[in-house]
Amino acid sequence: MSTNVFDILWIIISAALVLFMQAGFLCLETGLTRSKNNINVAMKNTVDFAVSMMGFWAAGYALMFGGSWLGLIGAEGFFLRGIETPMGLVFFLFQALFCSTAVTVVSGAVAERLSFAAYVGLSMLVAMLIYPLFGHWAWNGLGGEAMGGWLGKAGFVDWAGSSVVHSVGGWVSLATLLIIGPRAGRFNEDGSVNEISGANLPLSALGALILWFGWLGFNGGSTLTLEPAIAGIVANTCLAAAAGSVFALAIGWVRDGTPHVMPVINGLLAGLVAITANCHAVSPGAAVLIGGLGGAVAMGLDWLLLRYRIDDAVGAIPVHLGGGIWGTVAVALFGQPELLGTGLDWVGQLKIQLTGVVACFGAAFVLPLGLLLVLSRIAPLRVSPEVERIGLNIAEHGARTETFDFFQVMESQARSGDLSLRAVADPFTETGQIAARYNQVMDHLETAVARTQAIVATSADAIFVADPADHAILSHNPVAESLFGLAGVDFEGRPLDALLPGLLIPGADGAEGTREVIALRGDASRFPAELTLARAASPAGELLIATVRDITERRRAESALRESESRFRTIFNTAGLGMAVIDAERRLLDVNPALARILLGREEVSRTELIGRDLGPLVHPADHPMMVRAVLAKITHPDSAEQNLEVRFRLPDGVTIWASVVLNPIRLERFSDRPLCIAILEDITERKRTREALRLSAMVFESTNEPIIVFNASGQVEQVNQALLKALGYKTREVRGLELPHFCSARYDRTFYEEVAKAVDDNGRWHGEVLARRKSDEVLPVWLSLSEVRDAEGQRTNTIAVLSDLSERKQREETVWRHANFDQTTGLPNRRLFLDRLSQAVAQAERSGEKLGLFFLDLDRFKAVNDTLGHRAGDALLGETARRLSRVVRASDTVARIHGDEFTVILQHLSRSEELSSVAETIIHTLAQPFDLEEGEANVSTSIGIAIYPDDGATPEDLLRHADAALYHAKEQGRANYQYFTQELNLKLARRNALETELRRALAGGELFVLYQPQVRIDDGRIASAEALLRWRQADGTMVPPDEFIPLAEESGLIHALGEYVLARVVEDLGVLEKAGLGHLDLAVNVSPRQFHAKVGLEATIERALGEAGLSPRHLVVEITETGIMADEEQSLAILKRLDAHGIRVALDDFGKGYSSLSRLKNLPIQVLKLDREFIAGIPADHRDCALATAMVRMARDLAIDVVAEGVETQAQFDFLKDLGCTKIQGYLISRPIELAALIDLTHAATTNE
């Protein structure tokens, strides 16, 4: 045998699992036997394990595994002599547990009738002779080099003991049962079988699962080594168990029509037994079939045993004998020869397996049967019938049970008739719970007898017991004496007729019942009475029971009731509330006119339309169950609390109304035969609607996110919502009685609040932007809306204040404004803000009479830095340049970045012009110092052009143009220097004048023409409009860029003529488009700020051009820049309103580059907003451009303004704008500017392609 420590450990673990199987057998067998024997069964399970272990130690192991004598029996190793190695000892332990398993199989089969002494002897016999004998034949030499037993040598295979363990136990069980016979009452004379239920089937199921778990060690440990094959053995074991359980369940279910637990348990165990012989040598599929057929064999053998009146208490024989035989034969049928290792073909293997089955029959059935027959003649094996009746727990072990004690109490009570005797009841046992219920029955019976006696003695009615033959009074209760005024002796023998004159006693076949009679007292006075006669049987014969009740008060009450009913009828018919009398079947027995008007929905009604109808169909289906329950409850429990309901009713016209319903019991003489209730209805439909409206208003008030304050007529806080408390940081009690100024910034004076109050008085409302004040004195911008509430007389009762937080919107506006007015790279003012500040500086210098200096500078060799170190280094250089410039000038001066590497500096409050030279030299010196960048060192210089107000120009435009000319001159002088503007530079201005002259000639000579850039709807990709763009081709074919001649035209005033020219061409082209079938296209024409603000109204110019062409303005769009509108906001607003009134749409061009606030935009009547290409260029890479574009598009969408993005050149920009919800796009991605004919062709082509 192996000496490997892991092998030894594996066998020890497997032995522990097999030992755990003993717990499974104990749970299984005690659960399947009756409670009066379960202690005996548990005792036998425990003792047989100990006895078999000792017997196997003393002799069984030697006989089984000792040196073989002729292959029949072992002859050495008694008391484990010579077994000293660890592997030898653990092998003994493993086999001893197998032996105990075989013995335990017998315990369950013979349970509840075999005496304890006989079972101990039988256990010794199996452990010391029967099991070792067959075990020697099959397994001797197991774990050694060669098998010693004759069966093993011949090739018999039984891996873990389907025959050696289980069939042996099964055969011995069968032999024993044939001798001791079935349990008392198991079989009837006619051959039918009485079911004997176990005490605890869940415990048995637990035992089966424990056995399944332990079986893994039973089969897996039989390898005797720790090897990979164990995985297949364990898997096959589990599959066979599951298959056996399923097969047996299916068979039992089909057979009985009901799933029972026993087929599941026995099928599971039979599958385990069957796979035990072959689990090492079959496939998983074969394991399923072997296990399933094992379950089927067990079911069949169980049926066969009952047929031959063999009583197996737990089904041990079908499971262990049937499963064992089948598993042994299955070795040959399913075993893989290479894994069996016997060298036999399947026929030869089948022969030796059948031989083993027969040998097991001889050793485990024939031999023990003979020995048990002899022993049964010497001493009885079975307990006596009396012992079997009272149970082996008491008879053999003296273990009294609660059931036994309970039966003794019942027998004593039956003998004595003492109703006060009680059984001991343990609440934690089933018997104790039964005893408790029995005690409760006795308590109720004893109470009922005492109560009956008390009722008779204390009844308010006179009760007589008389002889039905002569009507003589036999007995009476005490009330009879007081009611009739007679002593007790006066009643004895007196006939009932003497007390009840004229009474006709019904005969034996007469009707018994209740009637009203006149009774006679002892003093001859008479009184009305209610008589009830009944007959009762007694051991002494039939008795007549007469009950007499004085109904004098009832008669008075009935009279009063009739009077009350008359008054009720008067009230019922004249009441303003609806009333109905309802019975238990929900029928309307009577209704008043008011109810008829309510439920029929009209004034002219007849009560007969409702009387007799079922109440149910009148009630709304949702309220029907509630109404029915309420009516029945009030009728059946008239003393219950008053029922108040709110119920919906359906009128004949389909209208649903709400009614308040009050239910009360009522008694009416004409309906005295049935219980009634009266329902009083009030139509509360309008009240419900008002209440619901108030509830919804309160819900909206509390759940809205907008802070709301309700002021009373005195202007003090009456109510606020949670949003207000959260926004301003107050608690409810802190705001009571406060006034509006307390919630606003202290900057607002009394005049402001008076103006607000006047606006509310005049218009009923006021709204505007204010700074609200939190409890902490922080301020936040809000949009305050005030609305007054007046009552029916027109008096103000409340003022409602709604505060909309503008903080986020202000932040967005600030972000947009900064982006539009500050350079993102340097943080300096951009060109637009610079021009604004320059205009302000010029105006201030003009007022103060001071000089003003303007520097225009750019960086020399900046392009080289970009080319060598990259654009990131270039941006860093620009940022550092901005910081250096800001350091060398005063805080009151303005440094701005105009474009690229161009900067400007505005120097105000100059006392003399020479100061500029010092500043210029400092700037040149400062910027000449090396720039230490992350990418490396950079060296640049700067050239500066200087213009002085008012010497070199009186307007910002002149100053900037002259400073630019001076800068150009400085660059011509070798750079890194500064130059003042001089008259010599006017020559350059002259050249600009020449260009102006050529532009005038071009305007008259036809050198100007219009191109169109398509605008595509982003949702469907169709061309919806186009922007008209003016171009100039000189006579020699040279194209003059628009950014050269358009600013010149603005400065020279030619912009008006250019604008009219373009407008005329666009109107003419609109007509061409209409004739080409493209009348749906819009054409947008750019209008300069000067043209927009011209004295001659722009709308009049457009109307005239359209009128001459006979066209409407619906397809013409006017584009004006944001800065052009904001130059004079008030005038622009008036112009925009006039354009809107004439049906001319306006597009706000280059939006985002100006400095208008978003709050102003909402007041402008514009229909289209164009995002400047400067923002689009950075999308989607620059998150700041994305954020700004998102804010502007969302804002425009909220204001119902279409958005056109210009300068779209990439698909990524297109996708971002589409996701953002932009309306249209324009740019090189779609098309460059093209002539009208090309636009027509492109539009037609796009339509055809669709």
Short mmCIF file of C-alpha atoms in Angstrom, two decimals, residues 56 59-65 95 98-103 122-139 163-169 172 360 363-365 368:
data_model
loop_
_atom_site.label_atom_id
_atom_site.label_comp_id
_atom_site.label_asym_id
_atom_site.label_seq_id
_atom_site.Cartn_x
_atom_site.Cartn_y
_atom_site.Cartn_z
CA PHE A 56 -14.66 -5.94 12.96
CA ALA A 59 -12.24 -10.76 14.10
CA GLY A 60 -13.97 -9.27 11.05
CA TYR A 61 -10.90 -7.53 9.63
CA ALA A 62 -8.76 -10.67 10.04
CA LEU A 63 -11.37 -12.88 8.39
CA MET A 64 -11.78 -10.43 5.52
CA PHE A 65 -8.26 -9.18 4.81
CA GLN A 95 -13.10 -0.79 5.99
CA PHE A 98 -17.90 0.07 5.42
CA CYS A 99 -18.76 -2.83 7.73
CA SER A 100 -20.83 -0.52 9.98
CA THR A 101 -22.73 0.68 6.91
CA ALA A 102 -23.75 -2.89 6.04
CA VAL A 103 -24.95 -3.48 9.61
CA LEU A 122 -27.49 -9.81 14.76
CA SER A 123 -25.06 -6.87 14.42
CA MET A 124 -22.24 -8.96 15.88
CA LEU A 125 -23.11 -11.81 13.51
CA VAL A 126 -22.95 -9.55 10.44
CA ALA A 127 -19.79 -7.73 11.52
CA MET A 128 -17.81 -10.82 12.61
CA LEU A 129 -18.95 -13.42 10.07
CA ILE A 130 -21.37 -12.58 7.25
CA TYR A 131 -19.76 -9.34 6.00
CA PRO A 132 -16.13 -10.54 6.39
CA LEU A 133 -16.92 -13.84 4.65
CA PHE A 134 -18.24 -12.36 1.41
CA GLY A 135 -15.85 -9.45 1.72
CA HIS A 136 -12.94 -11.93 1.74
CA TRP A 137 -14.18 -13.57 -1.44
CA ALA A 138 -14.46 -10.24 -3.29
CA TRP A 139 -11.91 -7.88 -1.75
CA SER A 163 -22.63 -6.11 -3.28
CA VAL A 164 -19.99 -6.35 -0.55
CA VAL A 165 -21.68 -3.68 1.59
CA HIS A 166 -25.19 -3.01 0.36
CA SER A 167 -26.32 -6.34 -1.03
CA VAL A 168 -24.97 -8.07 2.07
CA GLY A 169 -27.03 -5.73 4.28
CA VAL A 172 -29.49 -10.22 5.76
CA CYS A 360 -23.58 -13.00 -2.06
CA ALA A 363 -23.29 -15.96 2.12
CA ALA A 364 -25.69 -13.16 3.17
CA PHE A 365 -29.11 -14.80 2.86
CA PRO A 368 -27.97 -16.10 8.11
#
